[in-house]
């Protein structure tokens, strides 16, 4: 009922593979089992039993290796993902078939599938694979489109984007089927600000050549082990400010900060400086007393400039900062700050989230929520979608990796319905999806 009336706007092509697809892939080419084996052994402490794993009698074992059902255990999720990687080879012929197969059974009237290739491919190989995917979608008889996930690290994203632009000039099928770029996989260490120039270029290209415009999609605020909750919230907001059209997950933006009460998080001094500067620029000061902000930024900048030898413990509770600079325990490392989530500070962070959500609601940006993925990987207690909706931020629903989570978009809507969202709200979300596909958001002519 839901699936037929909405668009699937957040899913990864190889995350859609089911048991049948995995069997087919394994029969096509010998799996590279070492990938799964080492990941499995590292996670579970013993070897997986892969003898005859695709035999129908072992379908329960196949499921346990390839479907992730735990909560908050990223290594186990990675294992399931590595199972898929082991049986897949991502050669041109396979990519064509996978695109055709997956899109061919799609229930939604329109779906966008994301695909990531690593730095091991030459740009020529990269282009050939993108072409093969687009041809697969073209043959599928359904409205299936491709979004290429660009590489977050280094400068590769720019080269990949150049290759996509070039390919769109040469190939009508790529022009038709390629509708966006995305950034996914590990986000820690890759602040959205690093992509400022690239985003700007894509937005300019879109304006100048609307017939080949690409939406900018960005996974952010899903995993933020390296920083404070408020810094992760800031990353979400900055991604929208930089011009991303749709944001994936954004858990940090709407997660109840009370889930952090009486805990501590660490982040680099540089990250904290960025946070203070952001608070100043957006007139949302939460980290310290307003009168202390300028001197605090200077203090941290000096600390950073002096390097590792000059650290101090600096308990600044007297001036009302929410954090302290770490004791000099590892002299060769960059100084870090520890943020404490006291009752008072939890409320300030909540206010920070609320006010940024209000501003996001005024911007042309859409958040993609993936309930099963967020609950199992993010291990959040209450889904942030309630707060997004409360603040009128446009939200769409995606199944993310329906194969690995053994779910589909219908089930994802049912989860939200059970979680208290009214039919009316869900209908609104479906309507938002129907007008937030990449063509519409990027201004494709
Ligand atoms: Zn995703």
Coordinates of C-alpha atoms and ligand atoms in Angstrom, one line a residue:
X1 CA 0.0 0.0 0.0
X2 CA 2.8 2.4 0.9
X3 CA 5.4 1.1 -1.5
X4 CA 3.3 1.6 -4.6
X5 CA 2.6 5.2 -3.8
X6 CA 6.0 6.5 -2.9
X7 CA 9.5 6.7 -4.3
X8 CA 12.5 4.9 -2.9
X9 CA 15.1 7.6 -2.5
X10 CA 17.6 6.1 -0.2
X11 CA 18.9 2.7 -1.1
X12 CA 22.2 1.1 -2.1
X13 CA 22.2 -1.1 -5.2
X14 CA 24.2 -4.0 -3.7
X15 CA 22.5 -3.6 -0.4
X16 CA 19.3 -4.7 -2.2
X17 CA 20.6 -8.2 -3.0
X18 CA 18.6 -11.1 -1.6
X19 CA 19.5 -14.7 -1.0
X20 CA 18.6 -15.6 -4.6
X21 CA 20.8 -12.9 -6.0
X22 CA 23.7 -14.0 -3.8
X23 CA 23.3 -17.6 -5.0
X24 CA 23.3 -16.4 -8.6
X25 CA 26.4 -14.2 -8.0
X26 CA 28.3 -17.1 -6.4
X27 CA 27.4 -19.4 -9.3
X28 CA 28.6 -16.9 -11.8
X29 CA 32.1 -16.4 -10.4
X30 CA 34.1 -18.0 -7.5
X31 CA 33.4 -15.8 -4.4
X32 CA 36.4 -14.1 -2.9
X33 CA 35.8 -15.8 0.5
X34 CA 38.9 -14.4 2.2
X35 CA 37.2 -11.1 2.5
X36 CA 34.2 -12.5 4.5
X37 CA 36.3 -15.0 6.3
X38 CA 38.8 -12.6 7.8
X39 CA 36.0 -10.1 8.8
X40 CA 33.9 -12.9 10.3
X41 CA 36.9 -14.4 12.3
X42 CA 37.8 -11.0 13.6
X43 CA 34.2 -10.4 14.8
X44 CA 33.2 -13.8 16.1
X45 CA 36.5 -15.4 17.0
X46 CA 36.0 -18.5 14.9
X47 CA 35.9 -19.5 11.2
X48 CA 32.6 -19.4 9.3
X49 CA 31.4 -22.7 7.8
X50 CA 31.0 -22.0 4.1
X51 CA 30.9 -25.6 2.8
X52 CA 27.8 -25.8 0.6
X53 CA 26.5 -22.5 2.0
X54 CA 24.3 -21.9 -1.0
X55 CA 22.6 -25.3 -0.7
X56 CA 18.8 -24.9 0.1
X57 CA 19.2 -26.9 3.3
X58 CA 21.6 -24.3 4.6
X59 CA 19.5 -21.3 3.8
X60 CA 19.2 -20.5 7.6
X61 CA 23.0 -20.3 7.8
X62 CA 23.1 -18.2 4.7
X63 CA 20.7 -15.9 6.3
X64 CA 22.7 -15.7 9.5
X65 CA 25.8 -14.7 7.5
X66 CA 24.2 -12.2 5.2
X67 CA 21.4 -10.6 7.2
X68 CA 22.2 -8.2 10.0
X69 CA 19.8 -8.5 12.9
X70 CA 21.8 -7.3 15.9
X71 CA 21.5 -3.8 17.4
X72 CA 24.4 -1.4 17.7
X73 CA 27.1 -3.9 16.6
X74 CA 28.9 -2.3 13.6
X75 CA 31.4 -5.2 13.2
X76 CA 28.6 -7.6 12.7
X77 CA 27.0 -5.4 10.1
X78 CA 30.3 -5.1 8.3
X79 CA 30.5 -8.9 8.3
X80 CA 27.2 -9.1 6.4
X81 CA 28.3 -6.4 4.1
X82 CA 31.6 -8.3 3.5
X83 CA 29.6 -11.4 2.6
X84 CA 28.0 -9.5 -0.3
X85 CA 31.4 -8.1 -1.3
X86 CA 32.8 -11.6 -1.3
X87 CA 30.3 -12.9 -3.8
X88 CA 30.2 -9.8 -5.9
X89 CA 32.8 -8.8 -8.4
X90 CA 31.4 -5.6 -9.8
X91 CA 32.6 -6.3 -13.3
X92 CA 30.7 -4.6 -16.2
X93 CA 28.5 -7.6 -17.0
X94 CA 27.6 -8.2 -13.4
X95 CA 26.7 -4.6 -12.8
X96 CA 24.5 -4.5 -15.9
X97 CA 22.7 -7.7 -14.6
X98 CA 22.4 -6.5 -11.0
X99 CA 20.9 -3.1 -12.0
X100 CA 18.5 -4.8 -14.4
X101 CA 17.5 -7.5 -11.8
X102 CA 17.1 -5.2 -8.8
X103 CA 15.3 -2.4 -10.6
X104 CA 13.2 -5.0 -12.5
X105 CA 11.5 -6.2 -9.3
X106 CA 11.1 -2.7 -7.8
X107 CA 7.6 -2.0 -6.5
X108 CA 7.9 1.7 -6.2
X109 CA 7.0 3.7 -9.3
X110 CA 10.5 5.4 -9.1
X111 CA 13.6 4.4 -7.3
X112 CA 17.2 5.8 -7.1
X113 CA 20.0 3.3 -6.4
X114 CA 23.4 4.3 -5.1
X115 CA 26.6 2.7 -6.0
X116 CA 30.2 3.3 -4.7
X117 CA 33.4 2.4 -6.4
X118 CA 36.7 2.6 -4.6
X119 CA 40.0 4.2 -5.7
X120 CA 41.3 0.9 -7.2
X121 CA 39.6 1.6 -10.5
X122 CA 41.1 3.7 -13.2
X123 CA 38.9 6.5 -14.5
X124 CA 38.3 4.6 -17.7
X125 CA 37.2 1.5 -15.7
X126 CA 35.0 3.7 -13.6
X127 CA 33.2 5.2 -16.6
X128 CA 32.7 1.8 -18.2
X129 CA 31.0 0.5 -15.0
X130 CA 28.8 3.6 -14.7
X131 CA 27.7 3.1 -18.3
X132 CA 27.0 -0.6 -17.6
X133 CA 24.8 0.3 -14.6
X134 CA 22.9 2.8 -16.6
X135 CA 22.3 0.3 -19.4
X136 CA 21.0 -2.2 -16.8
X137 CA 18.5 0.3 -15.4
X138 CA 17.5 1.3 -19.0
X139 CA 16.7 -2.4 -19.8
X140 CA 14.7 -3.0 -16.6
X141 CA 11.4 -1.6 -17.8
X142 CA 11.0 0.3 -14.6
X143 CA 11.8 3.8 -13.5
X144 CA 15.2 3.0 -11.8
X145 CA 17.9 5.6 -11.6
X146 CA 21.5 5.7 -10.6
X147 CA 23.2 7.9 -8.0
X148 CA 27.0 7.5 -7.9
X149 CA 28.4 7.7 -4.4
X150 CA 31.7 9.6 -4.7
X151 CA 34.8 8.7 -2.7
X152 CA 35.0 10.8 0.5
X153 CA 38.8 10.7 0.9
X154 CA 41.4 12.9 -0.8
X155 CA 40.6 14.4 -4.2
X156 CA 39.1 11.4 -5.9
X157 CA 35.5 12.7 -5.7
X158 CA 36.4 15.6 -8.0
X159 CA 37.9 13.2 -10.6
X160 CA 35.0 10.9 -10.4
X161 CA 32.6 13.8 -10.9
X162 CA 34.6 15.0 -13.9
X163 CA 34.4 11.4 -15.3
X164 CA 30.6 11.5 -14.8
X165 CA 30.2 14.8 -16.5
X166 CA 32.3 13.6 -19.4
X167 CA 30.3 10.4 -19.7
X168 CA 27.0 12.3 -19.7
X169 CA 28.2 14.3 -22.7
X170 CA 29.0 11.1 -24.6
X171 CA 26.2 8.8 -23.6
X172 CA 22.5 9.4 -23.9
X173 CA 21.6 6.5 -21.6
X174 CA 23.9 7.9 -18.8
X175 CA 22.3 11.3 -19.3
X176 CA 19.0 9.7 -18.8
X177 CA 19.7 7.3 -15.9
X178 CA 22.4 9.1 -13.8
X179 CA 20.6 11.6 -11.6
X180 CA 22.8 12.4 -8.6
X181 CA 26.0 12.0 -6.6
X182 CA 26.2 10.9 -3.0
X183 CA 28.7 10.6 -0.2
X184 CA 28.5 7.5 2.0
X185 CA 30.6 5.0 4.0
X186 CA 32.6 6.1 7.0
X187 CA 32.0 9.8 7.7
X188 CA 34.3 10.3 10.6
X189 CA 37.3 12.3 9.5
X190 CA 35.5 13.8 6.5
X191 CA 33.9 17.1 7.4
X192 CA 31.4 18.4 4.9
X193 CA 33.3 21.7 4.7
X194 CA 36.1 19.8 2.8
X195 CA 33.5 19.4 0.0
X196 CA 32.7 23.1 -0.2
X197 CA 34.4 23.7 -3.6
X198 CA 33.0 20.6 -5.2
X199 CA 29.4 21.3 -4.1
X200 CA 29.8 24.8 -5.4
X201 CA 30.9 23.5 -8.7
X202 CA 28.1 21.0 -9.0
X203 CA 25.5 23.7 -8.2
X204 CA 27.0 26.0 -10.8
X205 CA 27.2 23.2 -13.4
X206 CA 23.5 22.4 -12.6
X207 CA 22.5 26.0 -13.3
X208 CA 24.5 26.2 -16.5
X209 CA 23.5 22.8 -17.9
X210 CA 20.1 21.8 -16.4
X211 CA 19.8 18.9 -18.9
X212 CA 22.6 17.1 -17.1
X213 CA 22.1 18.4 -13.6
X214 CA 22.9 16.1 -10.6
X215 CA 21.4 16.2 -7.2
X216 CA 23.8 16.3 -4.3
X217 CA 23.0 13.6 -1.7
X218 CA 25.0 13.3 1.5
X219 CA 25.1 10.8 4.3
X220 CA 25.7 12.8 7.5
X221 CA 25.2 12.6 11.3
X222 CA 24.7 8.8 11.2
X223 CA 27.9 7.9 12.9
X224 CA 30.0 10.3 15.0
X225 CA 32.2 8.4 17.3
X226 CA 35.0 11.0 16.8
X227 CA 33.1 14.0 18.1
X228 CA 30.5 15.6 20.3
X229 CA 26.8 15.4 19.6
X230 CA 26.7 19.1 18.9
X231 CA 29.5 18.9 16.4
X232 CA 27.7 16.1 14.6
X233 CA 24.5 18.3 14.6
X234 CA 26.6 21.1 13.1
X235 CA 27.9 18.8 10.3
X236 CA 24.3 18.1 9.3
X237 CA 23.4 21.7 9.2
X238 CA 26.6 22.7 7.3
X239 CA 25.9 20.0 4.7
X240 CA 22.6 21.7 3.9
X241 CA 24.2 25.2 4.0
X242 CA 26.8 24.0 1.4
X243 CA 24.0 23.0 -0.9
X244 CA 23.3 19.3 -0.5
X245 CA 19.8 18.6 -1.7
X246 CA 19.0 15.5 0.4
X247 CA 20.7 14.4 3.6
X248 CA 20.9 10.8 4.6
X249 CA 20.0 9.8 8.2
X250 CA 20.9 12.9 10.2
X251 CA 20.5 11.0 13.5
X252 CA 22.5 13.5 15.4
X253 CA 20.2 16.3 14.5
X254 CA 17.2 14.7 16.1
X255 CA 18.5 12.2 18.6
X256 CA 17.3 13.0 22.2
X257 CA 20.4 14.5 23.9
X258 CA 19.1 13.0 27.1
X259 CA 20.4 9.7 25.7
X260 CA 23.9 11.2 26.4
X261 CA 23.1 12.4 30.0
X262 CA 26.0 11.8 32.4
X263 CA 28.3 10.6 29.6
X264 CA 31.4 12.2 28.1
X265 CA 32.6 12.5 24.5
X266 CA 35.9 13.6 23.1
X267 CA 36.8 15.6 20.1
X268 CA 39.8 17.4 18.7
X269 CA 40.6 20.9 19.8
X270 CA 40.2 21.9 16.1
X271 CA 36.7 20.4 16.0
X272 CA 35.8 22.4 19.1
X273 CA 37.1 25.6 17.6
X274 CA 34.9 25.0 14.5
X275 CA 32.0 24.5 16.9
X276 CA 32.6 27.7 18.7
X277 CA 33.0 29.6 15.5
X278 CA 29.8 28.1 14.2
X279 CA 28.0 29.1 17.3
X280 CA 29.3 32.6 17.0
X281 CA 28.4 32.9 13.3
X282 CA 24.9 31.5 13.8
X283 CA 24.2 33.3 17.1
X284 CA 23.5 30.0 18.9
X285 CA 26.0 30.0 21.7
X286 CA 25.7 26.9 23.9
X287 CA 29.3 25.8 24.7
X288 CA 30.3 28.6 27.0
X289 CA 29.1 31.9 28.4
X290 CA 28.6 34.4 25.6
X291 CA 31.1 36.8 27.2
X292 CA 33.8 34.1 27.2
X293 CA 33.4 33.0 23.5
X294 CA 36.0 35.2 21.9
X295 CA 38.7 34.6 24.6
X296 CA 37.9 30.9 24.5
X297 CA 38.4 30.7 20.7
X298 CA 41.7 32.4 21.1
X299 CA 42.7 30.2 24.0
X300 CA 42.0 27.0 22.0
X301 CA 43.8 28.4 18.9
X302 CA 46.9 29.1 20.9
X303 CA 46.8 25.7 22.4
X304 CA 46.6 24.2 19.0
X305 CA 49.4 26.4 17.7
X306 CA 51.7 25.5 20.6
X307 CA 51.3 21.9 19.7
X308 CA 51.3 18.8 21.9
X309 CA 53.8 19.9 24.5
X310 CA 51.8 22.8 25.8
X311 CA 48.6 21.2 27.0
X312 CA 46.9 22.0 30.2
X313 CA 44.1 20.3 32.1
X314 CA 42.2 23.6 32.3
X315 CA 39.0 22.8 34.1
X316 CA 37.0 25.8 33.0
X317 CA 33.8 25.0 34.8
X318 CA 34.1 28.5 36.4
X319 CA 33.5 30.2 33.1
X320 CA 30.8 27.9 32.2
X321 CA 32.3 25.8 29.3
X322 CA 30.8 22.4 28.8
X323 CA 34.1 20.9 28.2
X324 CA 37.7 20.6 29.4
X325 CA 41.0 20.1 27.6
X326 CA 42.4 16.7 28.1
X327 CA 45.3 16.0 30.4
X328 CA 48.6 15.6 28.7
X329 CA 48.7 11.8 28.6
X330 CA 49.9 11.1 25.1
X331 CA 52.4 13.9 24.3
X332 CA 52.6 13.1 20.6
X333 CA 48.9 13.4 19.9
X334 CA 46.9 16.4 19.0
X335 CA 45.2 17.8 22.1
X336 CA 41.6 16.8 22.6
X337 CA 38.7 18.1 24.6
X338 CA 36.2 16.2 26.7
X339 CA 32.6 17.3 26.6
X340 CA 30.4 16.5 29.6
X341 CA 26.7 16.0 29.2
X342 CA 25.3 17.5 32.4
X343 CA 21.5 18.0 32.8
X344 CA 22.0 21.7 32.0
X345 CA 24.1 21.0 28.9
X346 CA 21.7 18.4 27.6
X347 CA 19.0 21.0 27.5
X348 CA 21.2 23.5 25.7
X349 CA 22.1 20.9 23.1
X350 CA 18.4 20.2 22.7
X351 CA 17.7 23.9 22.1
X352 CA 20.6 24.0 19.6
X353 CA 19.0 21.1 17.7
X354 CA 15.6 22.6 17.8
X355 CA 16.7 25.9 16.5
X356 CA 18.7 24.4 13.6
X357 CA 15.8 22.2 12.7
X358 CA 13.6 25.2 12.5
X359 CA 16.1 26.9 10.1
X360 CA 16.5 23.7 8.0
X361 CA 12.7 23.6 7.6
X362 CA 13.1 27.0 5.7
X363 CA 15.8 25.6 3.4
X364 CA 15.3 23.5 0.2
X365 CA 16.6 20.4 1.8
X366 CA 15.0 17.0 2.6
X367 CA 16.1 14.4 5.2
X368 CA 16.0 10.7 4.3
X369 CA 15.2 8.4 7.3
X370 CA 15.8 4.7 7.2
X371 CA 14.1 3.3 10.3
X372 CA 15.5 -0.3 10.4
X373 CA 19.0 0.8 9.5
X374 CA 19.0 3.6 12.1
X375 CA 17.6 1.4 14.9
X376 CA 20.0 -1.5 14.2
X377 CA 23.2 0.4 13.3
X378 CA 22.6 3.6 15.2
X379 CA 21.1 1.8 18.2
X380 CA 19.1 4.9 19.1
X381 CA 16.3 4.6 21.6
X382 CA 13.7 6.8 19.9
X383 CA 13.8 7.6 16.2
X384 CA 14.6 11.2 15.5
X385 CA 11.9 11.3 12.8
X386 CA 9.4 12.5 15.4
X387 CA 11.4 15.6 16.1
X388 CA 12.1 16.3 12.4
X389 CA 8.4 16.2 11.7
X390 CA 7.6 18.3 14.8
X391 CA 9.9 21.0 13.3
X392 CA 8.4 20.6 9.9
X393 CA 11.6 19.5 8.2
X394 CA 10.7 17.6 5.0
X395 CA 11.3 13.9 5.5
X396 CA 11.3 10.9 3.1
X397 CA 11.7 7.2 3.9
X398 CA 14.3 4.8 2.5
X399 CA 15.1 1.1 3.1
X400 CA 18.9 1.7 2.9
X401 CA 20.1 -1.9 2.5
X402 CA 16.9 -3.9 2.3
X403 CA 18.8 -7.1 1.5
X404 CA 21.2 -6.9 4.5
X405 CA 18.4 -5.9 6.9
X406 CA 15.8 -8.2 5.3
X407 CA 13.3 -5.4 4.9
X408 CA 11.6 -3.3 2.2
X409 CA 10.1 0.1 1.9
X410 CA 6.6 -1.2 2.8
X411 CA 8.0 -2.6 6.1
X412 CA 9.8 0.7 6.8
X413 CA 6.5 2.6 6.6
X414 CA 4.8 0.0 8.8
X415 CA 7.6 0.5 11.4
X416 CA 6.9 4.2 11.5
X417 CA 3.1 3.6 11.7
X418 CA 3.7 1.3 14.7
X419 CA 6.0 4.0 16.2
X420 CA 3.0 6.3 16.3
X421 CA 3.0 8.3 13.1
X422 CA -0.5 8.9 11.7
X423 CA -1.6 7.7 8.3
X424 CA -2.0 11.4 7.4
X425 CA 1.7 12.1 8.3
X426 CA 2.8 9.0 6.4
X427 CA 0.8 10.2 3.3
X428 CA 2.5 13.6 3.6
X429 CA 5.9 11.8 3.6
X430 CA 5.0 9.9 0.5
X431 CA 4.0 13.1 -1.2
X432 CA 7.3 14.7 -0.2
X433 CA 9.1 11.7 -1.8
X434 CA 7.2 12.1 -5.0
X435 CA 8.4 15.7 -5.4
X436 CA 11.9 15.2 -3.9
X437 CA 13.5 12.8 -6.4
X438 CA 16.8 14.0 -7.8
X439 CA 15.4 15.3 -11.1
X440 CA 13.2 17.7 -9.2
X441 CA 15.7 18.8 -6.7
X442 CA 18.6 19.4 -9.0
X443 CA 16.4 21.3 -11.5
X444 CA 16.9 18.8 -14.3
X445 CA 15.3 20.2 -17.4
Ligands
LIG1 ZN1 22.7 4.7 3.1

